[in-house]
Short mmCIF file of C-alpha atoms in Angstrom, two decimals:
data_model
loop_
_atom_site.label_atom_id
_atom_site.label_comp_id
_atom_site.label_asym_id
_atom_site.label_seq_id
_atom_site.Cartn_x
_atom_site.Cartn_y
_atom_site.Cartn_z
CA UNK N 1 40.50 -11.69 32.38
CA UNK N 2 36.95 -11.95 29.68
CA UNK N 3 34.80 -10.86 32.39
CA UNK N 4 36.49 -7.90 32.86
CA UNK N 5 36.85 -7.01 29.04
CA UNK N 6 32.96 -7.79 29.01
CA UNK N 7 32.18 -5.41 31.24
CA UNK N 8 34.28 -2.94 30.07
CA UNK N 9 32.41 -3.03 26.65
CA UNK N 10 28.67 -3.39 27.97
CA UNK N 11 30.30 -0.16 30.55
CA UNK N 12 31.29 1.62 27.22
CA UNK N 13 28.16 0.34 25.23
CA UNK N 14 26.06 1.88 27.83
CA UNK N 15 27.93 5.38 27.93
CA UNK N 16 27.53 5.67 24.45
CA UNK N 17 23.91 4.39 24.49
CA UNK N 18 21.77 6.48 27.24
CA UNK N 19 22.71 10.16 25.69
CA UNK N 20 20.77 8.17 22.75
CA UNK N 21 17.59 7.04 24.67
CA UNK N 22 17.44 10.41 27.18
CA UNK N 23 17.34 12.41 24.08
CA UNK N 24 14.13 11.11 22.97
CA UNK N 25 12.26 10.44 26.43
CA UNK N 26 12.17 13.97 27.36
CA UNK N 27 10.23 14.18 24.35
CA UNK N 28 7.60 11.84 25.39
CA UNK N 29 6.31 13.89 28.58
CA UNK N 30 5.76 16.37 25.76
CA UNK N 31 2.61 15.02 24.60
CA UNK N 32 -0.95 15.63 26.34
CA UNK N 33 -3.61 14.43 23.89
CA UNK N 34 -5.45 11.53 23.60
CA UNK N 35 -3.63 8.69 21.38
CA UNK N 36 -5.15 8.38 17.98
CA UNK N 37 -7.20 11.49 18.28
CA UNK N 38 -6.23 14.48 15.87
CA UNK N 39 -4.96 17.54 17.51
CA UNK N 40 -6.60 20.99 16.91
CA UNK N 41 -4.43 23.75 15.81
CA UNK N 42 -6.07 27.32 15.08
CA UNK N 43 -4.94 29.41 12.16
CA UNK N 44 -6.35 30.63 8.80
CA UNK N 45 -3.06 30.13 6.26
CA UNK N 46 -3.09 26.67 4.76
CA UNK N 47 -0.16 27.23 2.79
CA UNK N 48 1.66 27.81 6.01
CA UNK N 49 0.09 24.98 8.17
CA UNK N 50 0.87 22.99 5.10
CA UNK N 51 4.28 23.69 4.56
CA UNK N 52 5.75 23.99 8.37
CA UNK N 53 3.78 20.11 9.14
CA UNK N 54 5.81 18.75 6.31
CA UNK N 55 8.95 20.21 7.76
CA UNK N 56 8.37 18.46 10.78
CA UNK N 57 7.14 15.14 9.44
CA UNK N 58 10.51 15.51 7.26
CA UNK N 59 12.63 15.77 10.57
CA UNK N 60 11.31 12.03 10.93
CA UNK N 61 10.49 10.62 8.01
CA UNK N 62 11.62 11.00 4.30
CA UNK N 63 8.13 12.00 2.07
CA UNK N 64 6.70 9.82 -0.58
CA UNK N 65 3.82 11.29 -1.19
CA UNK N 66 1.84 14.30 -0.74
CA UNK N 67 -1.26 15.37 -1.71
CA UNK N 68 -3.19 18.85 -0.72
CA UNK N 69 -6.39 18.60 -2.02
CA UNK N 70 -7.31 15.41 0.26
CA UNK N 71 -4.99 16.97 3.17
CA UNK N 72 -2.79 13.73 3.13
CA UNK N 73 0.79 13.17 3.90
CA UNK N 74 2.21 9.65 3.55
CA UNK N 75 6.09 8.39 4.41
CA UNK N 76 8.22 6.02 2.66
CA UNK N 77 9.47 2.98 5.38
CA UNK N 78 11.92 4.04 7.26
CA UNK N 79 13.88 1.29 9.79
CA UNK N 80 14.23 2.10 13.24
CA UNK N 81 16.97 3.64 14.36
CA UNK N 82 19.45 1.57 17.29
CA UNK N 83 20.53 2.80 20.40
CA UNK N 84 24.32 4.29 18.91
CA UNK N 85 22.05 6.32 16.32
CA UNK N 86 20.57 9.33 18.47
CA UNK N 87 20.33 11.61 15.45
CA UNK N 88 17.42 9.56 13.91
CA UNK N 89 13.80 10.68 15.69
CA UNK N 90 11.19 7.63 14.49
CA UNK N 91 12.13 5.47 17.23
CA UNK N 92 11.41 6.99 20.12
CA UNK N 93 12.71 5.74 24.27
CA UNK N 94 15.01 3.00 25.19
CA UNK N 95 12.71 0.12 25.14
CA UNK N 96 11.93 0.69 21.21
CA UNK N 97 15.68 1.74 20.62
CA UNK N 98 16.85 -1.61 21.96
CA UNK N 99 14.69 -3.80 20.17
CA UNK N 100 15.40 -1.60 17.04
CA UNK N 101 19.41 -2.84 17.96
CA UNK N 102 18.38 -6.41 17.76
CA UNK N 103 15.60 -6.86 15.72
CA UNK N 104 14.99 -4.83 12.31
CA UNK N 105 12.06 -2.96 12.72
CA UNK N 106 10.36 -0.50 9.88
CA UNK N 107 7.55 2.10 10.46
CA UNK N 108 5.84 4.81 7.96
CA UNK N 109 3.46 7.44 8.84
CA UNK N 110 0.55 9.11 7.61
CA UNK N 111 -0.60 12.18 8.12
CA UNK N 112 -3.82 14.04 7.19
CA UNK N 113 -4.41 17.79 7.83
CA UNK N 114 -8.90 18.58 7.82
CA UNK N 115 -9.80 22.17 7.72
CA UNK N 116 -12.21 23.07 10.20
CA UNK N 117 -13.92 26.08 11.45
CA UNK N 118 -11.54 28.30 13.09
CA UNK N 119 -8.36 26.20 12.13
CA UNK N 120 -7.35 22.88 11.34
CA UNK N 121 -6.99 18.94 12.70
CA UNK N 122 -3.80 16.97 12.52
CA UNK N 123 -3.78 13.56 12.42
CA UNK N 124 -0.80 10.77 13.01
CA UNK N 125 -0.98 7.28 12.45
CA UNK N 126 2.46 5.72 12.98
CA UNK N 127 2.34 2.20 11.99
CA UNK N 128 5.50 -0.32 12.79
CA UNK N 129 6.09 -4.02 11.19
CA UNK N 130 8.71 -6.27 12.47
CA UNK N 131 10.85 -8.63 10.03
CA UNK N 132 10.14 -11.91 9.32
CA UNK N 133 13.40 -13.72 7.97
CA UNK N 134 11.91 -16.66 5.85
CA UNK N 135 15.88 -18.38 5.75
CA UNK N 136 18.94 -17.39 7.16
CA UNK N 137 20.23 -14.09 5.97
CA UNK N 138 23.85 -14.27 5.89
CA UNK N 139 26.14 -14.30 3.38
CA UNK N 140 29.54 -15.46 3.13
CA UNK N 141 32.53 -13.37 1.14
CA UNK N 142 33.44 -16.85 -0.15
CA UNK N 143 29.85 -17.51 -1.90
CA UNK N 144 30.12 -13.95 -4.15
CA UNK N 145 33.71 -15.19 -5.18
CA UNK N 146 34.78 -16.93 -7.93
CA UNK N 147 36.91 -19.82 -7.78
CA UNK N 148 40.96 -19.18 -9.65
CA UNK N 149 41.23 -24.00 -9.87
CA UNK N 150 37.90 -23.69 -12.56
CA UNK N 151 38.66 -21.28 -15.55
CA UNK N 152 36.79 -22.79 -18.23
CA UNK N 153 33.46 -22.40 -16.21
CA UNK N 154 30.91 -19.77 -17.65
CA UNK N 155 28.45 -19.35 -14.88
CA UNK N 156 28.35 -16.19 -14.04
CA UNK N 157 25.24 -15.76 -12.71
CA UNK N 158 25.85 -16.50 -8.83
CA UNK N 159 23.19 -16.60 -6.62
CA UNK N 160 24.03 -14.36 -3.48
CA UNK N 161 21.22 -13.60 -0.73
CA UNK N 162 18.15 -14.81 0.15
CA UNK N 163 15.85 -16.94 -2.49
CA UNK N 164 13.23 -15.15 -1.30
CA UNK N 165 11.49 -11.65 0.28
CA UNK N 166 11.67 -10.81 3.83
CA UNK N 167 8.23 -10.67 5.21
CA UNK N 168 7.23 -8.03 7.33
CA UNK N 169 4.99 -8.77 10.28
CA UNK N 170 2.44 -5.71 11.25
CA UNK N 171 2.99 -4.64 14.76
CA UNK N 172 -0.05 -2.37 15.10
CA UNK N 173 0.37 1.35 15.56
CA UNK N 174 3.17 3.13 17.67
CA UNK N 175 1.12 5.79 19.39
CA UNK N 176 4.29 7.03 21.51
CA UNK N 177 5.73 8.15 18.37
CA UNK N 178 2.49 9.34 17.15
CA UNK N 179 2.04 11.56 20.25
CA UNK N 180 5.59 12.98 19.80
CA UNK N 181 5.16 14.02 16.07
CA UNK N 182 1.53 15.43 17.19
CA UNK N 183 3.62 17.69 20.33
CA UNK N 184 6.03 18.24 17.59
CA UNK N 185 3.37 19.89 15.10
CA UNK N 186 1.55 21.88 17.58
CA UNK N 187 4.93 23.04 19.01
CA UNK N 188 5.98 24.51 15.52
CA UNK N 189 2.38 25.46 14.18
CA UNK N 190 1.76 27.40 17.34
CA UNK N 191 4.86 29.51 17.73
#
């Protein structure tokens, strides 16, 4: 009885998870640039290139800072989307989505736009970090409530949650995400 229920729940989970993975695996094949190298985009209108780049980057990450003079766009950290969140675009591939479902991973991107003769070089660096919990992160509902049997106690500063901040372990660059973002930028800027 329990094995049958487990198989049916697991099958339902796979049916829900498969479309989220399939949507993003298709985009991986669009990127044909060398990992870590900028892509050349022909064009002469700096304002148009900048605005379209911001629009494309915003589909992946919220933007933290833009500097047109330096040609740098910096995004905020975004926690990796799980298998059940196919509408988020910052986690590419089934393996990465499964990993983000089981472990907290965050990513951020740095985009550079450099004017060169005949167009622009657009570079993307996507960095990912893995959460490193110092202690147990689970909170119980009972620890956040006050007891009725001790009405004279005036200690209202109840400590709930972790005693120290979570740490983040750098995991290097996410080359698949970089290539997907560059392919999206190239498609948008060449149409």
